[in-house]
Coordinates of C-alpha atoms in Angstrom, one line a residue:
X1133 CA 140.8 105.8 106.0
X1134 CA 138.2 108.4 105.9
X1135 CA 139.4 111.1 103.9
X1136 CA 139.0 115.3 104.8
X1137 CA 136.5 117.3 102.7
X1138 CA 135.9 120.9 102.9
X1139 CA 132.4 120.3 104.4
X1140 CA 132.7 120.2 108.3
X1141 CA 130.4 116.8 108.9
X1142 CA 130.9 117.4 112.4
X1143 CA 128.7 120.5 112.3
X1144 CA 125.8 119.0 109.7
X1145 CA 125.4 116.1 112.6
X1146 CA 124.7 118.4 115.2
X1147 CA 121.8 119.8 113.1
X1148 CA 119.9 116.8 113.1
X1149 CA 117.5 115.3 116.6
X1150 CA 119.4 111.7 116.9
X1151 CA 118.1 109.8 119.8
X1152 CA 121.1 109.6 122.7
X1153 CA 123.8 106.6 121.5
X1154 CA 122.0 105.2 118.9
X1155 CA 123.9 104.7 115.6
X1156 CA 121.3 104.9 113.2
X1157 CA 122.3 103.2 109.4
X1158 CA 118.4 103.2 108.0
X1159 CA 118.8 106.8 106.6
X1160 CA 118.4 104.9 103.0
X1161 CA 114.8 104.2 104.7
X1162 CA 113.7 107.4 106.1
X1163 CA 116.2 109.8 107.1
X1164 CA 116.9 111.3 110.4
X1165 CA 115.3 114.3 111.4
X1166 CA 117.2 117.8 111.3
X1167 CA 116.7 120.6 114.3
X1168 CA 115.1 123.1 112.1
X1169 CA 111.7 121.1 110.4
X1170 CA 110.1 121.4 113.9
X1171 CA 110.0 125.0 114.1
X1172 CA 109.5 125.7 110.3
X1173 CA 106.6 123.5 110.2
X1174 CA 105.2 125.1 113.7
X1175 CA 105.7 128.3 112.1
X1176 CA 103.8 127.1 109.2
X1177 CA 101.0 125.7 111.7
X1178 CA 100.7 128.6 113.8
X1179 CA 102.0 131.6 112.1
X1180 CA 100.9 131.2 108.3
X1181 CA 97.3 128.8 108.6
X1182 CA 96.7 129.8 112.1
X1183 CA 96.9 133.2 111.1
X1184 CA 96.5 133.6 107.3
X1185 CA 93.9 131.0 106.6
X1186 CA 92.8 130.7 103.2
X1187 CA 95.2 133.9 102.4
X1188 CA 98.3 132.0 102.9
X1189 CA 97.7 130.3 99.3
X1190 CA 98.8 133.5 98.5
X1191 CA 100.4 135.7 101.6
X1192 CA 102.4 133.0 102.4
X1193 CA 103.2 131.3 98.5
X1194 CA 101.9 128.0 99.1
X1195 CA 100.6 127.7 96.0
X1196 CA 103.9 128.0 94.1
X1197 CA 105.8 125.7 96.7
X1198 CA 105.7 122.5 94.4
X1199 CA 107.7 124.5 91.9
X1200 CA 110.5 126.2 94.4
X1201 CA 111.1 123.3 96.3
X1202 CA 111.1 121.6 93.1
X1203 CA 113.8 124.0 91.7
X1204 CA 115.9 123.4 94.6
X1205 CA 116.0 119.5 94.5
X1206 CA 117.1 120.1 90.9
X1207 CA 120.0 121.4 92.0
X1208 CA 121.1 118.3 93.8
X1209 CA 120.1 116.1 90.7
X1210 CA 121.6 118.2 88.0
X1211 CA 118.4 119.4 86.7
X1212 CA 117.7 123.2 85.5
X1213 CA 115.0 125.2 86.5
X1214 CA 111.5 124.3 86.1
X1215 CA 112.1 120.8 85.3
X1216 CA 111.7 119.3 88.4
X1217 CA 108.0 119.4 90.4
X1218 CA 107.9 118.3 93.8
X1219 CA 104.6 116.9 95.2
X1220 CA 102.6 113.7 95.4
X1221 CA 104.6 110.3 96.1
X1222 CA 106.7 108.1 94.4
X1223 CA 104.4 105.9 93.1
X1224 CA 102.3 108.3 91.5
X1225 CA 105.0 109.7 89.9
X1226 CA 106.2 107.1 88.4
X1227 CA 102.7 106.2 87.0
X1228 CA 102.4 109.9 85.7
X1229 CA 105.7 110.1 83.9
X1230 CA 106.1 106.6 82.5
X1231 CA 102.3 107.0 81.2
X1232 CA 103.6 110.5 79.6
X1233 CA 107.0 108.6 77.8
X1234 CA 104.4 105.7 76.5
X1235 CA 102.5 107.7 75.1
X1236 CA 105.3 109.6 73.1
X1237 CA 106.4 106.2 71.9
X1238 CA 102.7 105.2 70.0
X1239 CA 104.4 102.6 68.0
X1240 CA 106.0 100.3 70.5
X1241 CA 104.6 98.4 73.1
X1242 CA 107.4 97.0 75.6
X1243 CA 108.7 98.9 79.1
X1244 CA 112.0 97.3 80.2
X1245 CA 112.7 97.2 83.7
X1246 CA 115.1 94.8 85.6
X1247 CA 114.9 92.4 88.4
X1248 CA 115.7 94.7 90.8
X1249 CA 113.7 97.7 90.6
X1250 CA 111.7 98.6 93.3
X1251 CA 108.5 96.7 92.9
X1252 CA 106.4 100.3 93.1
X1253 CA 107.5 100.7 89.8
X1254 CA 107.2 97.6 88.4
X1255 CA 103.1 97.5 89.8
X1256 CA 102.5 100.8 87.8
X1257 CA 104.2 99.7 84.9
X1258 CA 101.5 96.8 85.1
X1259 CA 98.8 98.4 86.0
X1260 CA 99.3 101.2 83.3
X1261 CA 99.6 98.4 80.7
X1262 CA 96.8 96.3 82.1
X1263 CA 94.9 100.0 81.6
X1264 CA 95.7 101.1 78.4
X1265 CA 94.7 97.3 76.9
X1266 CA 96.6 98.2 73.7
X1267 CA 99.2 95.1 74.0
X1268 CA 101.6 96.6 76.4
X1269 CA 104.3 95.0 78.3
X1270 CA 106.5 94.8 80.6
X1271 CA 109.8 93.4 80.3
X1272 CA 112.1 92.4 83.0
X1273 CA 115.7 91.0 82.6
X1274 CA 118.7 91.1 85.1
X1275 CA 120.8 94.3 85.8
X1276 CA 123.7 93.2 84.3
X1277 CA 121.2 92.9 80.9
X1278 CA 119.7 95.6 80.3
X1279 CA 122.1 97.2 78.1
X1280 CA 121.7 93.8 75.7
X1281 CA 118.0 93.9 75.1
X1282 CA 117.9 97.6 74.3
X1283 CA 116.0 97.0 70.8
X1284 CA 113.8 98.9 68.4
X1285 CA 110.9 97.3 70.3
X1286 CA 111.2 99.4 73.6
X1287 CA 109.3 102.3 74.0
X1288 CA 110.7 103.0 77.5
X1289 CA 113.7 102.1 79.5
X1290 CA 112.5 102.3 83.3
X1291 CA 115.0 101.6 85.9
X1292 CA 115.6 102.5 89.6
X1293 CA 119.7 103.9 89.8
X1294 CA 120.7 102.2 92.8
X1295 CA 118.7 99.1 93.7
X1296 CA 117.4 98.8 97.0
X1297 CA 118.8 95.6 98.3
X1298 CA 122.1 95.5 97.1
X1299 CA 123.0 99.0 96.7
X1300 CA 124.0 98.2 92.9
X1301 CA 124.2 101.7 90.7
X1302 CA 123.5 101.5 86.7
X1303 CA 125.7 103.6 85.1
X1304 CA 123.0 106.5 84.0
X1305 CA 124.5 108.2 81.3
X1306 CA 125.7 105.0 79.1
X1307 CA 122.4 103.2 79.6
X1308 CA 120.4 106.5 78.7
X1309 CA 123.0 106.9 75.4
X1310 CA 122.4 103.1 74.3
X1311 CA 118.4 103.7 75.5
X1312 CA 118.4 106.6 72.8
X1313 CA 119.8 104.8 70.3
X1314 CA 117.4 102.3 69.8
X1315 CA 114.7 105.1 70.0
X1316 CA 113.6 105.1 73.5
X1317 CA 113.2 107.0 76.1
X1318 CA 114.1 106.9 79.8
X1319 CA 112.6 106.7 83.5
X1320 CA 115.1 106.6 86.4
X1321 CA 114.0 106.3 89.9
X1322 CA 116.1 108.1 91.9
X1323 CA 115.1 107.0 95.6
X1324 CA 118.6 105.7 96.5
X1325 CA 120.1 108.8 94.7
X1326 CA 119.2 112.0 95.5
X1327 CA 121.3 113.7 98.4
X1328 CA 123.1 110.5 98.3
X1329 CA 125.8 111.5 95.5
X1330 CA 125.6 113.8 92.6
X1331 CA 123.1 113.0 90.2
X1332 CA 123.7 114.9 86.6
X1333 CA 119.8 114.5 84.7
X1334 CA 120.3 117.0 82.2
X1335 CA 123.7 116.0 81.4
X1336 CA 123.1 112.7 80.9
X1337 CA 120.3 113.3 78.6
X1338 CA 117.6 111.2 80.5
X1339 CA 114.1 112.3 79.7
X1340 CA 112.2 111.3 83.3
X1341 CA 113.2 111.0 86.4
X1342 CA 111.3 110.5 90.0
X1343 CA 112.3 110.3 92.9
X1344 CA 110.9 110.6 97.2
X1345 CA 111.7 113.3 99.6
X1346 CA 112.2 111.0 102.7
X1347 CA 115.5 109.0 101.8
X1348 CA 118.4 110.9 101.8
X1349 CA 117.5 114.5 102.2
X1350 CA 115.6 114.0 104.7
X1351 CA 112.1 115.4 104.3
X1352 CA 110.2 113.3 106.9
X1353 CA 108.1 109.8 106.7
X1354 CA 105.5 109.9 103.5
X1355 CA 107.6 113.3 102.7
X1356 CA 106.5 114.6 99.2
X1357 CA 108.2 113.0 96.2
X1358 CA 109.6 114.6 92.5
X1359 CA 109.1 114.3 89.4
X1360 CA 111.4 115.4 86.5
X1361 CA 110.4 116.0 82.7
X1362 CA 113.5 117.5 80.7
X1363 CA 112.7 120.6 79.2
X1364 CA 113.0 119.6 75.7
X1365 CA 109.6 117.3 76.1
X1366 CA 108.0 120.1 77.7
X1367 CA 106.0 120.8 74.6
X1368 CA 105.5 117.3 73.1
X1369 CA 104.6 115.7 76.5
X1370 CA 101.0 115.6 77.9
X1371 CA 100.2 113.5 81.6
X1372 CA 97.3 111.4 81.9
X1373 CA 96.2 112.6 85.5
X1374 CA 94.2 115.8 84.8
X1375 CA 94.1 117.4 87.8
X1376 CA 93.1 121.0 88.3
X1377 CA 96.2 122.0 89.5
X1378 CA 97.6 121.3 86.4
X1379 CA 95.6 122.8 84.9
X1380 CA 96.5 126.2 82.7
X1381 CA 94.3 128.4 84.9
X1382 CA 93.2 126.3 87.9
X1383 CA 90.9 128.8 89.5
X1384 CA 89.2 129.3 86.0
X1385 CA 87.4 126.4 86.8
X1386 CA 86.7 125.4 83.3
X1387 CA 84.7 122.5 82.9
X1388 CA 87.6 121.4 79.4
X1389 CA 91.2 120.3 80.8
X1390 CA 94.0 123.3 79.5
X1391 CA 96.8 121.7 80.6
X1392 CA 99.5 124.0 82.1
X1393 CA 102.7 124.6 80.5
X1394 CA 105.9 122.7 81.3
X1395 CA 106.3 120.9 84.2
X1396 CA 103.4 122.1 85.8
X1397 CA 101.2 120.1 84.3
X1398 CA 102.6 117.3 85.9
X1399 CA 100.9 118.8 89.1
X1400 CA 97.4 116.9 89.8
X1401 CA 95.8 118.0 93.5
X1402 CA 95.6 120.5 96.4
X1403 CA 100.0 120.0 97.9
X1404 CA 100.1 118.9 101.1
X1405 CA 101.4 122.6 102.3
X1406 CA 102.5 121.3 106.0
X1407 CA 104.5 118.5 104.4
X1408 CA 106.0 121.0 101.9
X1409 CA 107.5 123.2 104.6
X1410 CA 109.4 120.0 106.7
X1411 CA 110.9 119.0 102.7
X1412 CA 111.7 122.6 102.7
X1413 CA 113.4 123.1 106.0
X1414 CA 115.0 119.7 105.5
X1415 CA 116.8 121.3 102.0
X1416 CA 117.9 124.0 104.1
X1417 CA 121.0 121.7 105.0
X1418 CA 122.0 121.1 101.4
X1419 CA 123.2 124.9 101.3
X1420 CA 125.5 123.8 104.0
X1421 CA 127.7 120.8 102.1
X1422 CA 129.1 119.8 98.8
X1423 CA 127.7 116.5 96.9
X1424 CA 130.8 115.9 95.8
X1425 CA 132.0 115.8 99.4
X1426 CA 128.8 113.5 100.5
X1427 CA 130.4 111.3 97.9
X1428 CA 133.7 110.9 99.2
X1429 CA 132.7 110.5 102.7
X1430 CA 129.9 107.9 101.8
X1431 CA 132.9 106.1 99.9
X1432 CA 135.0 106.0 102.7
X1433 CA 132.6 105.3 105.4
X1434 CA 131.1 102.1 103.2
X1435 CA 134.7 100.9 102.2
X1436 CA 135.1 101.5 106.0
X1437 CA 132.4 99.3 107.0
X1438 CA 133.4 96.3 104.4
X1439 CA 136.2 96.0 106.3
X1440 CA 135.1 95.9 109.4
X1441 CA 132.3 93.7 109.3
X1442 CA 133.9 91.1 106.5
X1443 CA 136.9 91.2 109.7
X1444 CA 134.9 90.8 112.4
X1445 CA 132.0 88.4 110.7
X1446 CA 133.2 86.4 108.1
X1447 CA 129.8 84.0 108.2
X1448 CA 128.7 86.7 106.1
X1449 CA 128.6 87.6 102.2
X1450 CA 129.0 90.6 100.9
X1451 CA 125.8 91.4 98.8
X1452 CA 126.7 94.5 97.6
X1453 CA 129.0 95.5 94.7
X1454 CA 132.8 95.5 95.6
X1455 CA 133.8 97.8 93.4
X1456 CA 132.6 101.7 95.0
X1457 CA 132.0 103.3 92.0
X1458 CA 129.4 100.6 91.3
X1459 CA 127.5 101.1 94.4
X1460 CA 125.3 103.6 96.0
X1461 CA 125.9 104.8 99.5
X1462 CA 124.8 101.5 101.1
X1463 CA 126.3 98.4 102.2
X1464 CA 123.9 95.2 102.3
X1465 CA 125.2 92.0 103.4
X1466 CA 123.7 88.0 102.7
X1467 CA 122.8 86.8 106.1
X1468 CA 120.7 83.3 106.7
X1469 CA 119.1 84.4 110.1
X1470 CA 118.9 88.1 108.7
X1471 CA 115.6 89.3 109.9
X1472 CA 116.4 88.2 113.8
X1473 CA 120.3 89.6 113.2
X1474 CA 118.8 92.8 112.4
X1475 CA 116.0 92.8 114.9
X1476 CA 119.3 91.9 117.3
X1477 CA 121.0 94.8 115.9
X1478 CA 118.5 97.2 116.7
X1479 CA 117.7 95.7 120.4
X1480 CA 121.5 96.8 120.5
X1481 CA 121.6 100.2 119.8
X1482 CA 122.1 99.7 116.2
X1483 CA 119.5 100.5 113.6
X1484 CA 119.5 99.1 109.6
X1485 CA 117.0 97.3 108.5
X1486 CA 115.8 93.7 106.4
X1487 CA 114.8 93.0 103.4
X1488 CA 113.7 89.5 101.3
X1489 CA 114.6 86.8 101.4
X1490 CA 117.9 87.4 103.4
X1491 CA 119.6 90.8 103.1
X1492 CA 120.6 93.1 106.3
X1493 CA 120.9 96.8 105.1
X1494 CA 122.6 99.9 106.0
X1495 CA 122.6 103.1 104.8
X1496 CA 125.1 105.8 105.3
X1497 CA 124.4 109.7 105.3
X1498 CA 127.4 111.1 106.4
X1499 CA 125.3 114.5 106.8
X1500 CA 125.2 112.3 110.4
X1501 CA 127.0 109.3 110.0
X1502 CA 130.6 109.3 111.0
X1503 CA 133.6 106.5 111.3
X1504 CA 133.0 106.1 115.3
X1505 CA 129.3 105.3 114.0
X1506 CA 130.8 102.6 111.9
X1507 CA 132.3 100.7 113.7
X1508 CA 130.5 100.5 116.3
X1509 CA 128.2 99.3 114.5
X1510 CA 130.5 96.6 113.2
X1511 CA 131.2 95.7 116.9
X1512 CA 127.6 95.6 117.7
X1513 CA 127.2 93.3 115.0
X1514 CA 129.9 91.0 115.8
X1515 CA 128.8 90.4 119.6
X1516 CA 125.3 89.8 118.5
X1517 CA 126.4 86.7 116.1
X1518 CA 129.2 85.5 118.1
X1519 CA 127.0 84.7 121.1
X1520 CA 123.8 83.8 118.6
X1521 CA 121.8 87.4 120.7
X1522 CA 119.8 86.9 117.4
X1523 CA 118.5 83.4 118.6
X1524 CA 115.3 84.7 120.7
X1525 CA 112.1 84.2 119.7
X1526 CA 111.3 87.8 119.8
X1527 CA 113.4 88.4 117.1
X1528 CA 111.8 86.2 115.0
X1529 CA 108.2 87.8 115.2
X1530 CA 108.4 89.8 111.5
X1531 CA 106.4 93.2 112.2
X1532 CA 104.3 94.7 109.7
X1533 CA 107.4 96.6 108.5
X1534 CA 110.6 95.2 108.5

């Protein structure tokens, strides 16, 4: 049963461009595109650079974008004003904030991170160590252990919310409590979060936070990313990447780094102003719909999908956590032949995606996504096994992204 919520789901689908019949479940990927980021970033293209030039830094407020579109994703992550940056990717983010939380930790030398974090994060967290050469490490156990080796040796707690195969969510504000206790701090990667449920930063007390623009709200492919400091390290914290737009006066051009106050000195280069007007349009949606209602309807349409598919295909495994409070709005199933089911899938009509060694993947955004989409995805998916459409060699061929 899909339950009624005061946001009208019918009317956010019609604002995004969705290609004909095509059910598309890979918004956990890269999310679909809505109507109104062509003609804003057109507008931005023609009307503000073609026109403007250079002025548009300041005719147009370019230069403060990073922090307004910031501002705005902290609303959907529960984070206050001027804690939340937007610019740069993922991956640079994380290398930025968890090199700020190490260093506020002098005395200990462990990160701990789980087996299934994104591996972005676990590459910085090694490189940063392998950098620093002052006996850093990192430290990786299973998710359902990381509470347990939360000791007095751990300077930083890193952990992705929702882990990308399987959908699994940490519970954020016990883990961050028990992190605190043994005097550490905490880095959660909010990928498979943000626009994907309510996120509450500041009430749960974490102290860093990233996260990427292209996911779940929607922002466009490479879309710029986030990064969030909580105001109360504001003063204590200092980044590692010195650029001059973190500076304290950029256009000073001091030949000493100042660094800027706050979050802002989390910024490093020139933002990507085009990008920064398709993440903006893109936000324009989240004025539209409650979090709490994306949350119900994700609930419904995954619990709706469970059932389908584990009724209709019973060769394969749930992956994912039963349990929905335990599980981000995905659904990810154990499948032998997955790659060539999925590639099937998509031949079909139907688009998730794959991921090593033999998960198949959906997403669901009910900002697009509605029950019809469901299972008719489950149908597709049941023809396509039960007459083996997955057994051509086609759809064995692994592309460069799967």
């Amino acid at each position: 049963m899909v339950r009624k919520t005061h946001t009208d789901f019918e009317a956010t689908k019609r604002l995004f461009k969705l290609p004909g019949s095509l059910i598309y479940l890979d918004g956990n990927s890269l999310g679909a595109m809505p109507k109104n980021v062509s003609e804003r970033v057109q507008k931005t293209v023609d009307e503000q650079w073609g026109v403007s030039l250079i002025r548009g830094w300041n005719d147009h407020g370019w230069v403060h974008k990073p922090s307004s579109i910031g501002d705005r994703i902290g609303k959907l992550i529960g984070a206050e004003n001027g804690t939340v940056l937007c610019g740069d990717n993922t991956s640079i983010n994380v290398f930025k904030a968890l090199a700020t939380a190490v260093k506020m930790r002098p005395d200990r030398h462990i990160i701990l991170s789980d087996t299934g974090n994104f591996p972005t994060d676990l590459y910085m967290a090694q490189g940063l160590s392998s950098l620093l050469e002052q006996g850093h490490e990192l430290r990786l156990v299973e998710p359902e252990d990381v509470e347990a080796a939360l000791d007095e040796t751990i300077a930083v707690m890193m952990l992705t919310e929702v882990d990308y195969r399987t959908g699994r969510r940490h519970n954020m504000k016990s883990l961050t409590a028990k992190a605190h206790e043994a005097g550490a701090l905490t880095l959660w990667d909010l990928a498979h979060s943000a626009g994907a449920f309510p996120v509450h930063l500041d009430a749960c007390e974490a102290d860093f936070a990233v996260g990427c623009g292209y996911k779940y709200l929607n922002g466009g492919p490479g879309a710029p990313a986030f990064v969030y400091a909580a105001k109360r390290h504001h003063e204590a914290m200092t980044t590692p990447l010195a650029g001059w737009w973190g500076h304290e006066t950029p256009f000073s051009f001091d030949l000493d780094y100042r660094p800027a106050s706050g979050i802002n000195q989390m910024r490093v280069g020139t933002p990507s102003v085009l990008a920064m007007a398709a993440m903006e349009a893109a936000l324009d949606l989240w004025d539209l719909v409650s979090l709490d209602d994306v949350r119900i309807r994700s609930v419904d349409l995954c619990e709706l999908f469970i059932a389908e598919v584990e009724r209709r295909c019973p060769e394969l495994t749930l992956a994912s956590p039963r349990n929905a409070e335990d599980r981000g709005s995905q659904v990810s199933f154990h499948a032998e032949e997955g790659y060539a089911i999925m590639q099937a899938l998509i031949a079909d009509g139907v688009i998730g995606d794959f991921r090593a060694p033999d998960i198949i993947r959906f997403g669901f955004t009910p900002l697009y996504i509605g029950p019809e989409d469901v299972v008719g995805a489950a149908e597709a998916l049941e023809r396509i096994l039960k007459e083996r459409r997955w057994d051509r060699p086609e759809f064995k061929v692994k592309a460069a992204v799967t």
